[in-house]
Amino acid sequence: MDEQLLSIVYVSSAKQLLTDEELQGLLQKTRPKNEQLGISGVLLYGDGNFMQLLEGPESAVREVYAKICQDPRHHMVTTILEEPGLPREFAEWSMAYRRVDAPDWLLLTQALGPEGARASLSSIKIVLADFWKSVA
Ligand SMILES: Cc1cc2nc3c(=O)[nH]c(=O)nc-3n(C[C@H](O)[C@H](O)[C@H](O)COP(=O)(O)O)c2cc1C
């Protein structure tokens, strides 16, 4: 039987500001690995903060997320969604990436804020997908 799909969204803070080259290096390593594991998602980086969605087979997502949590390049990793069974929103991306400027980051975090999150946790993925379409 196919493993069920797990979605995780977290936010974190970079320990030091990362250059574009450093982020491209991270993505170059990450994308083939995610593809092999059947993981898709999006990574947003704005003003020293990350927000990432990982979606894929449960065991693979848990394994990669455990590594990400231990990664010394960032800290204060906070899970904001961990939900089985949601459909993929980034099926065609082994890891979409975008640097987000301050006004857009504010819009995104407001959309994901306490009220939005209370309304429906699973809508976080939809908010992320809509945000991606609006800035892509
Ligand atoms: C913000 C951030 C996002 C990351 N995203 C991923 C990811 O999507 N997939 C992945 O395999 N590693 C990701 N990494 C890297 C992992 O933390 C870790 O370095 C990598 O999985 C190590 O793999 P290895 O132990 O197989 O060498 C990310 C790291 C950071 C700092």
Coordinates of N, CA, C and O and ligand atoms in Angstrom, one line a residue:
M1 N 0.8 -1.2 0.0 CA 0.0 0.0 0.0 C 0.9 1.3 0.0 O 1.9 1.3 0.7
D2 N 0.5 2.2 -0.8 CA 1.2 3.5 -0.8 C 1.1 4.2 0.6 O 0.1 4.1 1.2
E3 N 2.3 4.7 1.0 CA 2.3 5.5 2.2 C 1.4 6.7 2.2 O 1.3 7.3 1.1
Q4 N 0.9 7.1 3.3 CA 0.1 8.3 3.2 C 0.9 9.6 3.1 O 2.1 9.6 3.6
L5 N 0.4 10.6 2.5 CA 1.1 11.8 2.3 C 1.1 12.7 3.6 O 0.0 12.8 4.2
L6 N 2.2 13.2 4.0 CA 2.3 14.1 5.1 C 2.8 15.4 4.7 O 3.7 15.6 3.9
S7 N 2.1 16.5 5.2 CA 2.5 17.9 5.0 C 3.0 18.5 6.2 O 2.4 18.4 7.3
I8 N 4.2 19.1 6.2 CA 4.7 19.8 7.3 C 5.1 21.2 6.8 O 5.7 21.4 5.8
V9 N 4.7 22.2 7.6 CA 5.1 23.6 7.4 C 5.8 24.1 8.6 O 5.2 23.9 9.7
Y10 N 6.9 24.7 8.5 CA 7.6 25.3 9.7 C 8.1 26.7 9.3 O 8.2 27.0 8.1
V11 N 8.4 27.4 10.4 CA 9.2 28.7 10.2 C 10.4 28.6 11.0 O 10.5 27.8 12.0
S12 N 11.5 29.3 10.7 CA 12.7 29.3 11.4 C 13.5 30.6 11.1 O 13.1 31.3 10.2
S13 N 14.5 30.8 11.9 CA 15.4 32.0 11.6 C 16.8 31.5 11.3 O 17.3 30.7 11.9
A14 N 17.3 32.1 10.2 CA 18.7 31.9 9.8 C 19.6 32.4 10.9 O 19.4 33.4 11.6
K15 N 20.7 31.6 11.2 CA 21.6 32.0 12.3 C 22.4 33.2 11.8 O 22.7 34.2 12.5
Q16 N 22.8 33.2 10.5 CA 23.4 34.4 9.8 C 22.7 34.6 8.5 O 22.2 33.7 7.9
L17 N 22.7 35.8 8.1 CA 22.0 36.1 6.8 C 22.7 35.3 5.7 O 24.0 35.2 5.7
L18 N 22.0 34.6 4.8 CA 22.5 33.8 3.8 C 22.6 34.5 2.5 O 21.7 35.2 2.2
T19 N 23.7 34.3 1.8 CA 23.8 35.0 0.4 C 23.0 34.1 -0.6 O 22.7 33.0 -0.3
D20 N 22.8 34.8 -1.7 CA 22.1 34.0 -2.8 C 22.8 32.8 -3.2 O 22.3 31.7 -3.4
E21 N 24.2 32.9 -3.2 CA 25.0 31.7 -3.6 C 24.8 30.6 -2.6 O 24.7 29.4 -2.9
E22 N 24.8 30.9 -1.3 CA 24.6 29.9 -0.3 C 23.2 29.2 -0.4 O 23.1 28.0 -0.3
L23 N 22.2 30.0 -0.7 CA 20.9 29.4 -0.9 C 20.8 28.6 -2.1 O 20.2 27.5 -2.1
Q24 N 21.5 29.1 -3.2 CA 21.5 28.2 -4.4 C 22.2 26.9 -4.2 O 21.8 25.9 -4.7
G25 N 23.3 27.0 -3.4 CA 24.0 25.8 -3.1 C 23.2 24.8 -2.3 O 23.1 23.6 -2.5
L26 N 22.4 25.3 -1.3 CA 21.5 24.5 -0.5 C 20.5 23.8 -1.5 O 20.2 22.6 -1.3
L27 N 19.9 24.6 -2.4 CA 18.9 24.1 -3.3 C 19.4 23.0 -4.2 O 18.8 22.0 -4.5
Q28 N 20.6 23.3 -4.7 CA 21.3 22.3 -5.6 C 21.4 20.9 -5.0 O 21.3 19.9 -5.6
K29 N 21.7 20.9 -3.7 CA 21.8 19.6 -3.0 C 20.5 19.0 -2.6 O 20.3 17.8 -2.7
T30 N 19.6 19.9 -2.3 CA 18.3 19.5 -1.8 C 17.3 19.0 -2.8 O 16.7 18.0 -2.6
R31 N 17.3 19.6 -4.0 CA 16.3 19.3 -5.0 C 16.4 17.8 -5.5 O 15.4 17.1 -5.5
P32 N 17.6 17.3 -5.9 CA 17.7 15.9 -6.3 C 17.3 15.0 -5.3 O 16.6 13.9 -5.5
K33 N 17.7 15.3 -4.0 CA 17.3 14.4 -2.9 C 15.8 14.3 -2.7 O 15.3 13.3 -2.5
N34 N 15.2 15.5 -2.7 CA 13.7 15.5 -2.5 C 13.1 14.8 -3.6 O 12.1 14.0 -3.4
E35 N 13.6 14.9 -4.8 CA 12.9 14.3 -6.0 C 13.0 12.8 -5.8 O 12.0 12.0 -6.0
Q36 N 14.2 12.3 -5.4 CA 14.4 10.9 -5.2 C 13.4 10.3 -4.1 O 12.9 9.2 -4.2
L37 N 13.2 11.2 -3.1 CA 12.3 10.7 -1.9 C 10.8 11.0 -2.2 O 10.0 10.6 -1.3
G38 N 10.5 11.6 -3.3 CA 9.1 11.9 -3.6 C 8.6 13.1 -2.8 O 7.4 13.2 -2.5
I39 N 9.5 14.0 -2.4 CA 9.1 15.2 -1.6 C 9.0 16.4 -2.5 O 9.9 16.6 -3.3
S40 N 7.9 17.1 -2.3 CA 7.7 18.4 -3.1 C 7.5 19.5 -2.0 O 7.4 19.2 -0.8
G41 N 7.5 20.7 -2.5 CA 7.2 21.8 -1.5 C 7.8 23.1 -2.0 O 8.1 23.3 -3.1
V42 N 7.8 24.0 -1.0 CA 8.3 25.4 -1.3 C 9.1 25.9 -0.1 O 8.8 25.6 1.1
L43 N 10.2 26.6 -0.4 CA 11.0 27.3 0.6 C 11.0 28.8 0.3 O 11.3 29.2 -0.8
L44 N 10.6 29.6 1.3 CA 10.6 31.0 1.2 C 11.6 31.6 2.2 O 11.7 31.1 3.3
Y45 N 12.3 32.6 1.8 CA 13.3 33.2 2.6 C 13.1 34.7 2.6 O 13.2 35.3 1.6
G46 N 12.9 35.3 3.8 CA 12.7 36.7 3.8 C 13.2 37.3 5.1 O 12.9 36.9 6.2
D47 N 14.2 38.2 4.9 CA 14.7 39.0 6.0 C 15.2 38.1 7.1 O 15.0 38.3 8.3
G48 N 15.9 37.0 6.7 CA 16.5 36.1 7.7 C 15.6 35.1 8.3 O 16.0 34.3 9.2
N49 N 14.4 35.0 7.7 CA 13.5 34.0 8.2 C 13.1 33.0 7.1 O 13.1 33.4 5.9
F50 N 13.0 31.7 7.4 CA 12.5 30.7 6.5 C 11.1 30.3 6.8 O 10.7 30.3 7.9
M51 N 10.4 30.0 5.7 CA 9.1 29.2 5.8 C 9.2 28.1 4.8 O 9.6 28.4 3.6
Q52 N 9.0 26.9 5.2 CA 9.1 25.8 4.2 C 7.9 24.9 4.4 O 7.5 24.5 5.5
L53 N 7.4 24.4 3.2 CA 6.4 23.3 3.2 C 7.1 22.1 2.6 O 7.8 22.2 1.6
L54 N 7.0 21.0 3.3 CA 7.4 19.7 2.8 C 6.2 18.8 2.7 O 5.4 18.7 3.6
E55 N 6.0 18.2 1.5 CA 4.9 17.3 1.3 C 5.4 16.0 0.6 O 6.2 16.1 -0.3
G56 N 5.0 14.9 1.1 CA 5.5 13.6 0.5 C 5.2 12.4 1.4 O 4.5 12.6 2.4
P57 N 5.7 11.2 1.1 CA 5.5 10.1 1.9 C 5.9 10.3 3.3 O 7.0 10.9 3.6
E58 N 5.1 9.9 4.3 CA 5.3 10.3 5.7 C 6.7 10.0 6.2 O 7.3 10.9 6.8
S59 N 7.2 8.8 5.9 CA 8.5 8.5 6.5 C 9.6 9.3 5.9 O 10.5 9.8 6.7
A60 N 9.5 9.6 4.6 CA 10.5 10.5 4.0 C 10.5 11.9 4.5 O 11.5 12.5 4.8
V61 N 9.3 12.4 4.7 CA 9.1 13.8 5.2 C 9.6 13.9 6.6 O 10.4 14.8 7.0
R62 N 9.3 12.9 7.4 CA 9.8 12.9 8.8 C 11.3 12.8 8.9 O 11.9 13.5 9.7
E63 N 11.9 12.0 8.0 CA 13.3 11.8 8.0 C 14.0 13.1 7.7 O 15.0 13.6 8.3
V64 N 13.6 13.8 6.6 CA 14.2 15.0 6.1 C 13.9 16.1 7.1 O 14.8 16.9 7.4
Y65 N 12.7 16.2 7.7 CA 12.4 17.3 8.6 C 13.3 17.1 9.9 O 13.8 18.1 10.4
A66 N 13.6 15.9 10.3 CA 14.5 15.7 11.5 C 15.9 16.3 11.2 O 16.5 16.9 12.0
K67 N 16.3 16.1 10.0 CA 17.6 16.6 9.6 C 17.6 18.1 9.5 O 18.5 18.8 10.0
I68 N 16.5 18.6 8.9 CA 16.4 20.1 8.8 C 16.4 20.7 10.2 O 17.0 21.8 10.4
C69 N 15.7 20.1 11.2 CA 15.6 20.7 12.5 C 17.0 20.7 13.2 O 17.3 21.6 14.0
Q70 N 17.9 19.8 12.8 CA 19.3 19.8 13.3 C 20.3 20.7 12.6 O 21.4 20.8 13.0
D71 N 19.8 21.3 11.5 CA 20.7 22.0 10.6 C 21.2 23.3 11.3 O 20.4 24.1 11.7
P72 N 22.6 23.4 11.4 CA 23.1 24.6 12.1 C 22.9 25.9 11.4 O 23.2 26.9 12.0
R73 N 22.5 25.9 10.2 CA 22.3 27.2 9.5 C 21.1 28.0 10.0 O 20.9 29.1 9.6
H74 N 20.2 27.3 10.7 CA 19.1 28.0 11.2 C 18.7 27.5 12.6 O 19.2 26.5 13.1
H75 N 17.8 28.2 13.3 CA 17.4 27.8 14.6 C 15.9 28.3 14.9 O 15.3 28.9 14.0
M76 N 15.4 28.1 16.1 CA 14.0 28.4 16.4 C 13.0 27.8 15.4 O 12.1 28.5 14.9
V77 N 13.3 26.6 15.0 CA 12.4 25.9 14.1 C 11.1 25.6 14.8 O 11.0 24.9 15.8
T78 N 10.0 26.1 14.2 CA 8.7 26.0 14.8 C 7.7 25.4 13.8 O 7.5 26.0 12.7
T79 N 7.2 24.3 14.2 CA 6.2 23.6 13.3 C 4.9 24.4 13.3 O 4.4 24.6 14.4
I80 N 4.4 24.7 12.2 CA 3.0 25.4 12.2 C 2.0 24.5 11.6 O 0.8 24.8 11.7
L81 N 2.4 23.5 10.8 CA 1.4 22.5 10.3 C 2.0 21.2 10.2 O 3.1 21.1 9.8
E82 N 1.3 20.2 10.7 CA 1.7 18.8 10.5 C 0.5 18.0 10.3 O -0.3 17.7 11.2
E83 N 0.2 17.7 9.0 CA -1.2 17.2 8.7 C -1.1 16.1 7.7 O -0.6 16.3 6.6
P84 N -1.6 14.9 8.0 CA -1.6 13.8 7.0 C -2.8 14.0 6.0 O -3.8 14.6 6.4
G85 N -2.7 13.5 4.8 CA -3.8 13.3 4.0 C -4.2 14.5 3.1 O -5.1 14.4 2.2
L86 N -3.5 15.6 3.2 CA -3.8 16.8 2.3 C -3.2 16.5 1.0 O -2.1 15.9 0.8
P87 N -3.9 17.0 -0.1 CA -3.3 16.8 -1.4 C -2.1 17.7 -1.6 O -1.9 18.7 -0.9
R88 N -1.2 17.3 -2.5 CA 0.0 18.1 -2.8 C -0.5 19.5 -3.4 O -1.4 19.5 -4.3
E89 N 0.2 20.5 -3.0 CA 0.0 21.8 -3.7 C 1.2 22.2 -4.6 O 1.1 23.1 -5.4
F90 N 2.3 21.5 -4.4 CA 3.5 21.8 -5.2 C 4.1 20.6 -5.9 O 5.3 20.4 -6.0
A91 N 3.2 19.8 -6.5 CA 3.5 18.5 -7.1 C 4.7 18.6 -8.1 O 5.5 17.7 -8.2
E92 N 4.7 19.7 -8.8 CA 5.7 19.8 -9.9 C 7.1 20.4 -9.4 O 8.0 20.7 -10.2
W93 N 7.2 20.6 -8.1 CA 8.4 21.3 -7.5 C 9.1 20.4 -6.5 O 8.5 20.1 -5.5
S94 N 10.4 20.0 -6.8 CA 11.1 19.3 -5.8 C 11.5 20.2 -4.6 O 11.8 19.8 -3.5
M95 N 11.5 21.5 -4.9 CA 11.5 22.5 -3.9 C 11.5 23.9 -4.5 O 12.5 24.4 -5.0
A96 N 10.3 24.5 -4.7 CA 10.2 25.8 -5.2 C 10.9 26.7 -4.2 O 10.9 26.5 -3.0
Y97 N 11.5 27.8 -4.8 CA 12.2 28.7 -3.9 C 11.9 30.2 -4.3 O 11.9 30.5 -5.5
R98 N 11.8 31.0 -3.3 CA 11.7 32.4 -3.6 C 12.2 33.2 -2.4 O 11.9 32.9 -1.2
R99 N 12.9 34.3 -2.7 CA 13.3 35.3 -1.7 C 12.1 36.3 -1.6 O 11.7 36.7 -2.7
V100 N 11.7 36.5 -0.4 CA 10.4 37.3 -0.3 C 10.8 38.7 0.4 O 11.5 38.7 1.4
D101 N 10.3 39.8 -0.2 CA 10.7 41.1 0.4 C 9.8 41.3 1.6 O 8.8 40.7 1.8
A102 N 10.1 42.4 2.4 CA 9.5 42.6 3.7 C 8.0 42.8 3.5 O 7.2 42.2 4.3
P103 N 7.5 43.6 2.6 CA 6.0 43.8 2.5 C 5.3 42.5 2.2 O 4.2 42.2 2.8
D104 N 5.8 41.7 1.3 CA 5.2 40.4 0.9 C 5.2 39.4 2.1 O 4.3 38.7 2.4
W105 N 6.4 39.5 2.9 CA 6.5 38.6 4.0 C 5.4 38.9 5.1 O 4.8 38.0 5.6
L106 N 5.2 40.2 5.2 CA 4.2 40.7 6.2 C 2.8 40.2 5.7 O 2.0 39.7 6.5
L107 N 2.5 40.3 4.4 CA 1.2 39.9 3.9 C 1.0 38.4 4.1 O -0.1 38.0 4.6
L108 N 2.1 37.6 3.9 CA 2.0 36.2 4.1 C 1.8 35.8 5.5 O 0.9 35.0 5.8
T109 N 2.6 36.4 6.4 CA 2.4 36.0 7.8 C 1.1 36.5 8.4 O 0.5 35.9 9.3
Q110 N 0.6 37.6 7.8 CA -0.8 38.0 8.3 C -1.8 37.0 7.8 O -2.7 36.7 8.6
A111 N -1.7 36.6 6.6 CA -2.6 35.6 6.0 C -2.6 34.3 6.8 O -3.6 33.6 6.9
L112 N -1.4 34.0 7.4 CA -1.2 32.8 8.2 C -1.4 33.0 9.7 O -1.3 32.1 10.5
G113 N -1.7 34.2 10.0 CA -1.8 34.6 11.4 C -2.7 33.8 12.3 O -3.4 32.9 11.8
P114 N -2.8 34.2 13.6 CA -3.6 33.4 14.5 C -5.1 33.1 14.0 O -5.6 32.0 14.1
E115 N -5.7 34.2 13.4 CA -7.1 34.0 13.0 C -7.2 33.0 11.8 O -8.0 32.1 11.9
G116 N -6.3 33.2 10.8 CA -6.3 32.3 9.7 C -6.0 30.9 10.1 O -6.7 30.0 9.7
A117 N -5.1 30.7 11.0 CA -4.7 29.4 11.5 C -5.8 28.7 12.3 O -6.1 27.6 12.1
R118 N -6.5 29.6 13.1 CA -7.6 29.0 13.8 C -8.7 28.5 12.9 O -9.3 27.5 13.2
A119 N -9.0 29.3 11.9 CA -10.1 29.0 11.0 C -9.9 27.6 10.4 O -10.8 26.8 10.4
S120 N -8.7 27.3 9.9 CA -8.5 26.0 9.3 C -7.0 25.8 9.1 O -6.4 26.5 8.3
L121 N -6.4 24.9 9.9 CA -5.0 24.7 9.8 C -4.6 24.2 8.4 O -3.6 24.7 7.8
S122 N -5.4 23.4 7.8 CA -5.1 22.9 6.5 C -5.1 23.9 5.4 O -4.5 23.8 4.3
S123 N -5.7 25.1 5.7 CA -5.8 26.1 4.7 C -4.4 26.8 4.5 O -4.2 27.5 3.6
I124 N -3.5 26.5 5.4 CA -2.1 27.1 5.3 C -1.5 26.7 4.0 O -0.9 27.6 3.3
K125 N -1.7 25.5 3.6 CA -1.1 25.1 2.3 C -1.7 25.8 1.1 O -1.0 26.2 0.2
I126 N -3.0 26.1 1.2 CA -3.7 26.9 0.1 C -3.1 28.3 0.1 O -2.9 28.9 -0.9
V127 N -3.0 28.9 1.3 CA -2.5 30.2 1.4 C -1.1 30.3 0.8 O -0.8 31.2 0.0
L128 N -0.2 29.3 1.1 CA 1.1 29.2 0.5 C 1.1 29.1 -1.0 O 1.8 29.8 -1.7
A129 N 0.2 28.3 -1.5 CA 0.1 28.1 -3.0 C -0.4 29.3 -3.6 O 0.1 29.7 -4.7
D130 N -1.4 30.0 -3.0 CA -1.9 31.3 -3.6 C -0.8 32.3 -3.6 O -0.7 33.1 -4.5
F131 N -0.1 32.4 -2.5 CA 1.0 33.3 -2.3 C 2.0 33.1 -3.4 O 2.5 34.0 -4.1
W132 N 2.4 31.8 -3.6 CA 3.4 31.5 -4.7 C 2.9 31.9 -6.0 O 3.7 32.5 -6.8
K133 N 1.7 31.7 -6.3 CA 1.2 32.1 -7.7 C 1.2 33.6 -7.8 O 1.4 34.1 -8.9
S134 N 0.9 34.3 -6.7 CA 0.9 35.8 -6.8 C 2.2 36.4 -6.9 O 2.3 37.5 -7.5
V135 N 3.3 35.7 -6.5 CA 4.6 36.4 -6.6 C 5.5 35.7 -7.7 O 6.5 36.3 -8.1
A136 N 5.1 34.5 -8.2 CA 5.9 33.8 -9.2 C 5.9 34.5 -10.5 O 5.0 35.2 -10.9
Ligands
LIG1 C1 16.2 26.2 5.5 C2 16.6 24.8 5.1 C3 15.9 24.0 4.3 C4 16.3 22.7 3.9 N1 15.5 22.0 3.1 C5 15.9 20.7 2.8 C6 15.0 19.9 2.0 O1 14.0 20.3 1.5 N2 15.5 18.6 1.7 C7 16.7 18.1 2.2 O2 17.0 17.0 1.9 N3 17.5 18.9 2.9 C8 17.1 20.2 3.2 N4 17.9 21.0 4.0 C9 19.3 20.4 4.3 C10 19.2 19.5 5.5 O3 19.1 20.3 6.7 C11 20.5 18.7 5.6 O4 21.6 19.5 5.5 C12 20.5 17.6 4.5 O5 19.3 16.9 4.5 C13 21.7 16.7 4.9 O6 21.6 15.5 4.2 P1 22.6 14.3 4.4 O7 22.6 14.0 5.8 O8 22.0 13.2 3.6 O9 23.9 14.9 3.8 C14 17.5 22.2 4.4 C15 18.3 23.1 5.2 C16 17.9 24.3 5.6 C17 18.7 25.2 6.4

